[in-house]
Coordinates of C-alpha atoms in Angstrom, one line a residue:
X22 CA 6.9 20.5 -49.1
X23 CA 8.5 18.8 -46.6
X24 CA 9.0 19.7 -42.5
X25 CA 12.9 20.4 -43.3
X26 CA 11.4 23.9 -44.6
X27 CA 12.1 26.8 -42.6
X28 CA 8.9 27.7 -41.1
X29 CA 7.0 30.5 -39.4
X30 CA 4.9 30.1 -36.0
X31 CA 2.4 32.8 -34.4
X32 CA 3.1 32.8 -30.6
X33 CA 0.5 33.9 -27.6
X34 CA 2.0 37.0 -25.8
X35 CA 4.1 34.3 -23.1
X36 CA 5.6 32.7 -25.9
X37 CA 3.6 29.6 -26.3
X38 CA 3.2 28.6 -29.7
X39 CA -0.2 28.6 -31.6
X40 CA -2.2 25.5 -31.8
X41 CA -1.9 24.9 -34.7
X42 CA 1.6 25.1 -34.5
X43 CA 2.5 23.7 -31.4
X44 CA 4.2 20.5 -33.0
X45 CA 6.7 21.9 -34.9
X46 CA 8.0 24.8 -32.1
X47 CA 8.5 22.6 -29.1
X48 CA 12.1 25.1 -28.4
X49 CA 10.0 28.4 -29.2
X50 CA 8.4 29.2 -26.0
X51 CA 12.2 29.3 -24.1
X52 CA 13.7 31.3 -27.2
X53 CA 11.2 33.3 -27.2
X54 CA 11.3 34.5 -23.3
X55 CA 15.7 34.4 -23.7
X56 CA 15.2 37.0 -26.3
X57 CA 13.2 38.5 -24.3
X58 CA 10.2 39.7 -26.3
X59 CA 7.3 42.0 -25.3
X60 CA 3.4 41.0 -25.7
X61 CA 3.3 43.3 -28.4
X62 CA 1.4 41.9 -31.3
X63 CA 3.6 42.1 -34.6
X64 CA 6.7 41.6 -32.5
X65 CA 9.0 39.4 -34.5
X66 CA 11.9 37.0 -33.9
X67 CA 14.0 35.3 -35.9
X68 CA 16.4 31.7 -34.6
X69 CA 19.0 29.8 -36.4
X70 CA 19.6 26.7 -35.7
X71 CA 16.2 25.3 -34.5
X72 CA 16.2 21.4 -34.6
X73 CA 20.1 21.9 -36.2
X74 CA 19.6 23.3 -39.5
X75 CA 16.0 25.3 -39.4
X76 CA 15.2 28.9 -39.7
X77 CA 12.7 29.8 -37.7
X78 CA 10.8 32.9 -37.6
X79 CA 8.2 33.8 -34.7
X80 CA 5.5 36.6 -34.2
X81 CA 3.5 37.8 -31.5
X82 CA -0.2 37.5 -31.6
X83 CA -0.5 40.0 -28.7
X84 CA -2.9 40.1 -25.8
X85 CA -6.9 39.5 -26.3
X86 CA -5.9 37.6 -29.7
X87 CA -8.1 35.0 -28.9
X88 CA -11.3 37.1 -28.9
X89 CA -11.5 38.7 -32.2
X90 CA -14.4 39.0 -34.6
X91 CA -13.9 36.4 -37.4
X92 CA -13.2 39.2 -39.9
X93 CA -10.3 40.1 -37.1
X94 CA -9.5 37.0 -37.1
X95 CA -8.9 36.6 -40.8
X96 CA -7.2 39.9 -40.9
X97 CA -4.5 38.4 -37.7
X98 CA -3.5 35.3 -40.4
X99 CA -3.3 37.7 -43.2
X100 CA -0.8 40.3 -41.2
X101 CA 1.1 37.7 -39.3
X102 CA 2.3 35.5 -42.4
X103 CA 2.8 38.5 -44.4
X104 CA 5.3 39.7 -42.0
X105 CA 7.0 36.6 -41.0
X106 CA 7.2 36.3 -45.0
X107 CA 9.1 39.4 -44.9
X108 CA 11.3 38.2 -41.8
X109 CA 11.9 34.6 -43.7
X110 CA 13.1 36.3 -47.1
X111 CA 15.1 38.8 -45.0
X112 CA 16.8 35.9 -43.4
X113 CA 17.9 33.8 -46.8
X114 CA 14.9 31.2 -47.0
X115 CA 13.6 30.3 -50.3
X116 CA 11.7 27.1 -48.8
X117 CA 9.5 27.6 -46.0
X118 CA 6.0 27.4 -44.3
X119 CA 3.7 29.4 -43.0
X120 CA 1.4 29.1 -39.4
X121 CA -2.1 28.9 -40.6
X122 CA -3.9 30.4 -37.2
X123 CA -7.3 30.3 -37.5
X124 CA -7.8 31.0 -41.5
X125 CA -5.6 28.8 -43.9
X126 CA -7.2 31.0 -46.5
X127 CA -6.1 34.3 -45.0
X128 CA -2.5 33.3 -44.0
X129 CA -2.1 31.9 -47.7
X130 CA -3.1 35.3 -49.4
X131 CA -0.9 37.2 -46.6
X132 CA 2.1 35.4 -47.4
X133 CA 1.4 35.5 -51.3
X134 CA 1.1 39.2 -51.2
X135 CA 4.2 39.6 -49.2
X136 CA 5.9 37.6 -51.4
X137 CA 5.8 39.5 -54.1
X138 CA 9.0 41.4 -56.1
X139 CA 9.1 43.7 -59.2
X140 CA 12.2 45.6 -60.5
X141 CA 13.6 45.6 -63.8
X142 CA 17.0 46.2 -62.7
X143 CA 20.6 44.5 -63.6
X144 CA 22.8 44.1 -61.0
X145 CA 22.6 40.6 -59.2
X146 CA 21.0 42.0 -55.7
X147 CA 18.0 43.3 -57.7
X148 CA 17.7 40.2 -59.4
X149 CA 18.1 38.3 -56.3
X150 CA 15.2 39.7 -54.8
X151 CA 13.0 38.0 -58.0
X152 CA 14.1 34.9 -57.3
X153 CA 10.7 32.9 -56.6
X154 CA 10.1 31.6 -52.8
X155 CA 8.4 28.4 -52.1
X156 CA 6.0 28.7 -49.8
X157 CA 3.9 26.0 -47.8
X158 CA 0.9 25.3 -45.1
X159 CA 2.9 24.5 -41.4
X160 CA 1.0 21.6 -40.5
X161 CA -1.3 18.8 -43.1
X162 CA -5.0 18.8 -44.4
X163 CA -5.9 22.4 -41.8
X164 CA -9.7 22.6 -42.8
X165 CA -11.4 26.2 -42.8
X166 CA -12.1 27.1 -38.8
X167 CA -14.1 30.0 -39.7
X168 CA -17.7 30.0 -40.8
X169 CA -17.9 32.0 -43.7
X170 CA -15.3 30.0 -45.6
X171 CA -17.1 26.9 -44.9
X172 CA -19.0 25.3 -48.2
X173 CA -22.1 26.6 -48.0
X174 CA -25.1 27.8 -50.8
X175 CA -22.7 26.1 -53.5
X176 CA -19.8 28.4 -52.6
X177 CA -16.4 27.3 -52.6
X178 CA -14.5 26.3 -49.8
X179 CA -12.0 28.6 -48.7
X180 CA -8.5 26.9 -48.2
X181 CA -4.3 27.5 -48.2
X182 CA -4.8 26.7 -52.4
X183 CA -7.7 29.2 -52.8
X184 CA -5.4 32.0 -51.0
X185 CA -2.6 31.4 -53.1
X186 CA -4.7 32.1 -55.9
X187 CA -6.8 35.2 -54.2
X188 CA -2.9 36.3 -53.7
X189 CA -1.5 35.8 -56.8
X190 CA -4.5 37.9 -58.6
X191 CA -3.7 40.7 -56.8
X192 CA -0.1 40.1 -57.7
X193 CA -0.8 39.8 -61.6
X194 CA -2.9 43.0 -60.5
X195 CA 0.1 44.9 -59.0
X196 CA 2.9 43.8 -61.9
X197 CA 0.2 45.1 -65.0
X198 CA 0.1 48.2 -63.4
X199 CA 4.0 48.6 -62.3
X200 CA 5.1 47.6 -65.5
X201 CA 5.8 50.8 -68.1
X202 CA 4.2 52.2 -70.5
X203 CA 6.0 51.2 -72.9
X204 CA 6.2 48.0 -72.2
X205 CA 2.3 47.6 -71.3
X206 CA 0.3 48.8 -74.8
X207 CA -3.3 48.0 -75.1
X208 CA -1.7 45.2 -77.7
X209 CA 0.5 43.6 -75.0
X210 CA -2.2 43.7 -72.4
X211 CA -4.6 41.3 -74.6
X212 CA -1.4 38.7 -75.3
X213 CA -0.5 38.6 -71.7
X214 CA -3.9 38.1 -71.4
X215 CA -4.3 35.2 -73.4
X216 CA -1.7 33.6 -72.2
X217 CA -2.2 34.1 -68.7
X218 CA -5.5 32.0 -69.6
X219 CA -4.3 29.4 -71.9
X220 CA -4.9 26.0 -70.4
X221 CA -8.5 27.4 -68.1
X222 CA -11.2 25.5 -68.8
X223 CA -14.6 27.3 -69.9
X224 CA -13.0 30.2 -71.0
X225 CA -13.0 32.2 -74.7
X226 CA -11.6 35.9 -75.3
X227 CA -11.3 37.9 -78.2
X228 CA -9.3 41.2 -78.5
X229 CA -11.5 43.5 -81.2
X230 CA -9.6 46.2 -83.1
X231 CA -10.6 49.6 -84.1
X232 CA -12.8 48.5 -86.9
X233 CA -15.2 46.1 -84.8
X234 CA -15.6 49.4 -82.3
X235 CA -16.6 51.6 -85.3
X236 CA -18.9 48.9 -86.5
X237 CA -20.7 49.3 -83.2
X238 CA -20.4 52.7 -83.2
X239 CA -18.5 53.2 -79.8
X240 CA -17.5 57.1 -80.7
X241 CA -17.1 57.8 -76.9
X242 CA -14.0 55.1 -76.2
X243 CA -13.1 55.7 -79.9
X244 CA -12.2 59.3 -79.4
X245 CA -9.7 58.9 -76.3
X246 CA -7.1 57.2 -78.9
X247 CA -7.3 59.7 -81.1
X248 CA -3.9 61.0 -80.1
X249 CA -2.4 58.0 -79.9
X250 CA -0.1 55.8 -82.5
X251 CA -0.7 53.1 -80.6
X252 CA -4.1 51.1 -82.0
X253 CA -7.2 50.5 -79.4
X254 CA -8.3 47.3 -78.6
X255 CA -11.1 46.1 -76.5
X256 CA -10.7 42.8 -75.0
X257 CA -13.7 40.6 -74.5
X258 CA -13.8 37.4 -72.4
X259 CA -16.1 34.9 -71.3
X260 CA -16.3 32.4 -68.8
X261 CA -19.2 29.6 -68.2
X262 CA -18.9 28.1 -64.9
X263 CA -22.3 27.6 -63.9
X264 CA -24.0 24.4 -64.5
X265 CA -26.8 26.2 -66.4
X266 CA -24.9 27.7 -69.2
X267 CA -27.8 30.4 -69.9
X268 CA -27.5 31.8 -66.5
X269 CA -27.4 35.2 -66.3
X270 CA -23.9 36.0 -65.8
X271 CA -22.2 38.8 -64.1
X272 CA -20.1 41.4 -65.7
X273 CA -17.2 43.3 -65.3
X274 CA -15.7 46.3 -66.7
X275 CA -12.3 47.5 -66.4
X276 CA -11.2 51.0 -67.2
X277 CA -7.8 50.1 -69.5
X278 CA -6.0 53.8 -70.3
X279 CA -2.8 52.2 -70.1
X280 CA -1.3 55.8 -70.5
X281 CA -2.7 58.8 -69.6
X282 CA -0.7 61.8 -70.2
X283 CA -4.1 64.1 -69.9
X284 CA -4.4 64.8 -73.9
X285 CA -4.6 68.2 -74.5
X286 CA -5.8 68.7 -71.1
X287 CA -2.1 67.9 -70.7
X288 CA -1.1 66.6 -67.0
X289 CA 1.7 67.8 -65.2
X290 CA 4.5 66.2 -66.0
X291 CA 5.9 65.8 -62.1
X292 CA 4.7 61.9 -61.3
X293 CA 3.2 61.4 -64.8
X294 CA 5.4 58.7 -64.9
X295 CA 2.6 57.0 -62.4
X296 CA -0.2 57.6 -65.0
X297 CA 1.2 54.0 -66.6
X298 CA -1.1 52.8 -63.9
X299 CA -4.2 54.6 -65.6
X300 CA -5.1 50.9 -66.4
X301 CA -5.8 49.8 -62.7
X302 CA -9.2 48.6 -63.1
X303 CA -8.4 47.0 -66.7
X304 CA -5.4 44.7 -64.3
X305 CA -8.2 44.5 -61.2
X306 CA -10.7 43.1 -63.2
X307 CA -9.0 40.8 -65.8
X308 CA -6.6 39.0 -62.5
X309 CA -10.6 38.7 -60.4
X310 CA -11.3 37.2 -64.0
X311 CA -8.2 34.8 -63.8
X312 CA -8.6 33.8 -60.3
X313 CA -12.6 32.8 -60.7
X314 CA -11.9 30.9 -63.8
X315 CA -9.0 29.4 -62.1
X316 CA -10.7 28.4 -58.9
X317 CA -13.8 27.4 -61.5
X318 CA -16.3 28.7 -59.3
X319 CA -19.7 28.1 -60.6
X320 CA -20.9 31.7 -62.1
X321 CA -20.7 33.0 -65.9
X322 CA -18.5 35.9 -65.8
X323 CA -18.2 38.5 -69.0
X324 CA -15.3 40.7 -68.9
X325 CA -15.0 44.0 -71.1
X326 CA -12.0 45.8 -70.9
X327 CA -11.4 49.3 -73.1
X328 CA -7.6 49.4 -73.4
X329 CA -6.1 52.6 -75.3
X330 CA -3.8 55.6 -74.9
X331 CA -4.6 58.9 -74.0
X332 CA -2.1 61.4 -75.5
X333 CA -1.7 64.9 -77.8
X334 CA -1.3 65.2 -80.9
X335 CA -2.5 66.8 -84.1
X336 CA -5.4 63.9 -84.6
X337 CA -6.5 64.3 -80.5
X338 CA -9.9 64.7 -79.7
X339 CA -9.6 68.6 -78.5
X340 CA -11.8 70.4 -75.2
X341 CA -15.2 71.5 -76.6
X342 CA -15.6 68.7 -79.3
X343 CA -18.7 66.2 -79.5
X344 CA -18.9 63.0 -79.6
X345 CA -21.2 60.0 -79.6
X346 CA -21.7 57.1 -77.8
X347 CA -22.8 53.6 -78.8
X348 CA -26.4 54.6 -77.2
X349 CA -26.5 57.7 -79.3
X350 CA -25.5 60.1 -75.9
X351 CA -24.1 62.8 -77.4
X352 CA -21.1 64.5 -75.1
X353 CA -19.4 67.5 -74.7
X354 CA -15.6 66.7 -73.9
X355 CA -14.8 69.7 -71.4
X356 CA -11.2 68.0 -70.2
X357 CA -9.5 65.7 -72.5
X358 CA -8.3 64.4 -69.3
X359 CA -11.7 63.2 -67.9
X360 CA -11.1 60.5 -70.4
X361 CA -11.9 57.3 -68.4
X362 CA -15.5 57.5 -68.1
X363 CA -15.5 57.9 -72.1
X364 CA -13.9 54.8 -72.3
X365 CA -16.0 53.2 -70.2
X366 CA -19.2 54.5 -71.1
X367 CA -19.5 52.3 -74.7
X368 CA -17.9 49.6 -72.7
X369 CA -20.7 49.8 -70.5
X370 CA -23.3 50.3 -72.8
X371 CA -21.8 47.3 -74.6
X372 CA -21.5 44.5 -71.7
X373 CA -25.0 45.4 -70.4
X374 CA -26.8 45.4 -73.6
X375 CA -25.4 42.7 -75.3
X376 CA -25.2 39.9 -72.2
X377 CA -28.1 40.9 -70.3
X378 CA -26.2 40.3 -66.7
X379 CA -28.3 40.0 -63.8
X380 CA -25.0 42.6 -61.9
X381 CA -22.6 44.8 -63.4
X382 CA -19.5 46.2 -61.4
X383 CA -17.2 48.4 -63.3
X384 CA -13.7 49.3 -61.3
X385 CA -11.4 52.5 -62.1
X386 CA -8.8 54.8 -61.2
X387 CA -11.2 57.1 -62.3
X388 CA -11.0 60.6 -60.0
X389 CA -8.8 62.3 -57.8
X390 CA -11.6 63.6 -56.1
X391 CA -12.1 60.0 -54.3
X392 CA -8.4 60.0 -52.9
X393 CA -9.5 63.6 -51.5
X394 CA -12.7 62.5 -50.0
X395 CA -11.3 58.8 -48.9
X396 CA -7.7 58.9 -49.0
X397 CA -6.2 55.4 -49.3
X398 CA -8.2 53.9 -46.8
X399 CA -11.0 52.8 -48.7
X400 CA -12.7 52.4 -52.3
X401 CA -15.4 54.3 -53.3
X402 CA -18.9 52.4 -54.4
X403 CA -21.7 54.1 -56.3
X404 CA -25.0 51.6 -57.1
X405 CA -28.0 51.5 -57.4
X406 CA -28.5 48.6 -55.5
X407 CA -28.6 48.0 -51.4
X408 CA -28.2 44.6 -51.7
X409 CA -25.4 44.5 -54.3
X410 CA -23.5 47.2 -51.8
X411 CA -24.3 44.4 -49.2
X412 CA -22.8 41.9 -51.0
X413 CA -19.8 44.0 -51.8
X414 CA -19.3 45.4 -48.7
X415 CA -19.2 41.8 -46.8
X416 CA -16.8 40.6 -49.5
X417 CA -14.7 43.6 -48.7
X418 CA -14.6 43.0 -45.1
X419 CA -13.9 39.4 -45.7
X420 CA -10.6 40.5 -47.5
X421 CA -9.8 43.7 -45.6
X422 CA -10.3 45.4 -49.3
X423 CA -12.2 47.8 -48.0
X424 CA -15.0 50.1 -49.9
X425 CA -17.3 52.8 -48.7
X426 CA -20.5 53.9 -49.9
X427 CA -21.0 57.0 -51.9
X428 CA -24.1 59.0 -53.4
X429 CA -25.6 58.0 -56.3
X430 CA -27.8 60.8 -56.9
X431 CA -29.7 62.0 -59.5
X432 CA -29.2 65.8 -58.3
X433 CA -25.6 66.1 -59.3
X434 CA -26.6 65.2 -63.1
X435 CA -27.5 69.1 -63.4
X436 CA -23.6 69.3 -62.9
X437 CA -23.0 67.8 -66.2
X438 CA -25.7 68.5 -68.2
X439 CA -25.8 72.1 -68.8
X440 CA -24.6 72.4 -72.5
X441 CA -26.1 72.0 -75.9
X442 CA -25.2 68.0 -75.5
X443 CA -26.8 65.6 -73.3
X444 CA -24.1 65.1 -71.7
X445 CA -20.3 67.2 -70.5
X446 CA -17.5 64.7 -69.3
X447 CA -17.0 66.8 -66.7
X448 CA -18.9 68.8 -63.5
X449 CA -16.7 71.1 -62.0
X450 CA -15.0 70.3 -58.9
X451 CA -17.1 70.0 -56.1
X452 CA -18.5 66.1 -56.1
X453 CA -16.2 65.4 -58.7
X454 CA -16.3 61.6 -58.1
X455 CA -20.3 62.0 -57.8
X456 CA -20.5 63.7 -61.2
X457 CA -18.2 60.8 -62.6
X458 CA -20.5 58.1 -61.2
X459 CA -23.4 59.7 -62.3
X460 CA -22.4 60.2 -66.0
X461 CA -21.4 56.1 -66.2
X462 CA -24.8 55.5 -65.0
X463 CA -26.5 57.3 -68.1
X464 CA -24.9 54.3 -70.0
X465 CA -26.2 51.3 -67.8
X466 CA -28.5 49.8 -70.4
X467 CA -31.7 48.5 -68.6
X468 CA -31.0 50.9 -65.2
X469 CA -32.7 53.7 -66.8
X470 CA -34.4 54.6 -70.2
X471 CA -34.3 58.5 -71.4
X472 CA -32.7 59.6 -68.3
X473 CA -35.3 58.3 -66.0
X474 CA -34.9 55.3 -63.4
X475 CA -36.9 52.6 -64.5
X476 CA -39.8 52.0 -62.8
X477 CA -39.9 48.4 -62.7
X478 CA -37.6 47.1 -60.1
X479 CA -37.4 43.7 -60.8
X480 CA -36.0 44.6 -64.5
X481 CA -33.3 46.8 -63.3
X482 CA -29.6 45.7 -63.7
X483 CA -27.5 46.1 -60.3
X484 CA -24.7 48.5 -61.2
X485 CA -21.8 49.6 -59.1
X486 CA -19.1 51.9 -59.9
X487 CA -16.3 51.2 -57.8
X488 CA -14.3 54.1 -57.5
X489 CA -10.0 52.6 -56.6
X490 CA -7.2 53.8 -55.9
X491 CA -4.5 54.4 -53.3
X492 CA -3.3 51.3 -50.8
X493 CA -3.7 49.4 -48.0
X494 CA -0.5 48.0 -46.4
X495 CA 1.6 46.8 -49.7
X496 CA 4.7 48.6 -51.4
X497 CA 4.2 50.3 -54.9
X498 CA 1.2 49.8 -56.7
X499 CA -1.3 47.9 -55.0
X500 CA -3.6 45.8 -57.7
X501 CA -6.7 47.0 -54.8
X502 CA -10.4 45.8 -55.4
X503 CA -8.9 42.6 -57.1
X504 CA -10.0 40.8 -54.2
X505 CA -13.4 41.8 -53.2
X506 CA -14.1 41.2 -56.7
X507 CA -12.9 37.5 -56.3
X508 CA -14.8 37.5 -53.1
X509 CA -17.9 38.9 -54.5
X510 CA -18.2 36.2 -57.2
X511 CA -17.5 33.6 -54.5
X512 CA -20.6 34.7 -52.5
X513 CA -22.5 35.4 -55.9
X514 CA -26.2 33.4 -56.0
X515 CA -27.8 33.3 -59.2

């Protein structure tokens, strides 16, 4: 992209352009003081006209800027370019580049997610605002400043390109879970798929059908289609990035109800419009997917995504019925609309049995009982695992995708097993996200045996259940924990 682009510089709180910058703003610092700006960070400014013909948006760093943490630091690029994004749209640019401060990375994903547009309106301003942007670094070859996006223990490098990418996931993220129901089955979910991947190297996926989960016997996932016309599927992907190709991978699973309307544990109908987003973890894990195959970072990946309906009708699985799971866990279903954790439980089962991963994270809009506990602040994590919440924590604070830790405790299993089955999809309402979590883990194959943790450390899988929903700073749906999820695999040591 060349210089003639409208661009975007940060500015210290007397108007002074940022370092990086300074060559392309030599007229800021006076335009800034005429149009006489505070020193409050955010503050933006817009010129015409700079240099002749050059759009020109500027944005206060604030005071103290310079002595941030370097996750502040990161989170000061991010903000900044998403906002001057914003300003630079507002203003007519569709060309235009972007001040990297201190974090190329973080000013890349920033702008990215501003960037982004979904409507499926007709008149020409709607339309308008789809129109793609093209967006650029301000200044050539700016190398990571900050540490931890250095190359270091075989990681990737951190860089403008790599935030594009981190951005764009969450994007893909965001438009799988805006888009309707309607128009997002569990059938068009696996095509979008596979084309969204055609063309990545080290990368096979297969979509099963109803007869391949019967074969193995998954009556827990099977039984949330039940109501449903539209067939199951259960998409399957793999991708071999490391150099030994009999590494242990990591796996992922994604809860995919891309409608839930409740079942007979009908849902209200106001805002069950939203419930097209019922797939969140199904569009977080398959755009992490995208972005690590993308980047070709050097991990084995398996991806398991359950992707069905969850409606009423004559055929619907019905409160009080049994069913059983791929690992022979026979359930009680209480609420027809506690249907996520059935889906994911075979899907579970399935990913740690088969591949054997050294981690498994699964990712869900699973309970409302998290939004009451956290609001939209933070996801919820349950492991089993300190250094796995490590891991995911500092790739959450690296992103600003933030998580907290929640109880995994055996204690609140006597929630959910008090019938005549091992096991009741549901525990009442206090600890509701606890009971959740601690009904997945019952289907963790190799964390316990018979109910029991396993005594063996060493020969434990690391499991977490992260917990997502809600949203930090973006518009609509918010595609969350796609990024610490990228992140996470970045860090990930085999």
């Amino acid at each position: 992209m060349s210089t003639s682009a409208d661009y975007y510089v940060a500015v210290q709180s007397d108007g002074t352009p940022s370092t990086s910058s300074a060559s392309f703003a030599s007229e800021i610092p006076q335009l800034w003081k005429t149009s006489r700006a505070t020193e409050k960070a955010g503050e933006t400014r817009t010129f015409y006209g700079v240099g002749g013909d050059k759009t020109v948006v500027a944005v206060g760093l604030g005071k103290g800027s310079s002595s941030k943490s370097e996750d502040a630091l990161k989170e000061q690029a991010r903000k900044t370019a998403a906002i001057a994004t914003h300003a630079l749209k507002a203003a007519g640019s569709k060309n235009f580049l972007i001040d990297p401060l201190s974090s190329p990375h973080s000013a890349a994903v920033g702008s990215t997610l501003a960037s982004f547009a979904w409507n499926l309106k007709t008149t020409s301003a709607a339309k308008a605002k789809l129109e793609p942007v093209e967006i650029g670094l301000l200044g050539e070859n700016v190398k990571p400043q900050l540490e931890s996006e250095q190359s270091q223990d075989g990681r990737i490098e951190l860089d403008w390109e790599t935030g594009k990418v981190y951005g764009e996931a969450q994007n893909m993220a965001r438009l799988l879970k805006e888009t309707p129901a309607n128009r997002m089955t569990p059938t068009i979910f696996c095509d979008y798929a596979k084309k969204k991947f055609e063309g990545i190297a080290n990368v096979t996926m297969e979509a099963h059908d109803l007869a391949w989960a019967e074969e193995r016997k998954m009556g827990s996932f099977i039984s949330v289609s039940r109501g449903s016309d539209e067939p199951l599927r259960f998409l399957e992907l793999h991708y071999k990035g490391a150099k030994d190709q009999n590494e242990k991978p990591i796996a992922f699973v994604g809860k995919g109800i891309t409608f839930d309307s409740g079942g007979i544990s009908l849902k209200p109908g106001a805002a069950m419009k939203e419930m097209r987003a019922d797939m969140g973890g199904a569009a977080c894990t398959l755009s992490a997917a995208w972005a690590i195959a993308k980047l070709q970072m050097p991990v084995n990946l398996v991806l398991c995504i359950p992707l069905t309906e969850n409606m009423p009708s004559g055929k619907a699985t019905k409160p009080g019925d049994v069913v059983v799971a791929s690992n022979g866990v026979t359930i009680e279903v209480d609420n027809t609309d506690a249907e996520g954790r059935l889906a994911l439980a075979d899907a579970l089962y399935y990913a740690s049995s088969q591949f054997k991963p050294s981690t498994i994270i699964d990712v869900a809009t699973l309970t409302g009982a998290m939004m009451i506990a956290l609001g939209n602040q933070f996801s919820g994590v349950f492991t089993n695992s300190d250094s796995l919440w490590s891991e995911i924590d500092t790739a959450g604070k690296s992103e600003l995708d933030r998580v907290w830790r929640m109880p995994l405790d055996e204690g609140y299993t006597s929630q959910i097993a008090g019938t005549g089955m091992d096991l009741c999809n549901t525990g009442g309402r206090l600890g509701g996200a606890c009971t959740a979590a601690i009904f997945l883990k019952r289907f963790v194959d190799g964390l316990i045996v018979d109910g029991s943790d396993n005594e063996n450390q060493e020969d434990l899988i690391r499991w977490a259940h992260i917990d997502s929903d809600g949203g930090y700073n973006l518009a609509g749906m918010t595609g969350r924990s796609t990024r610490v999820l990228i992140e996470f695999a970045r860090r990930h040591k085999a």
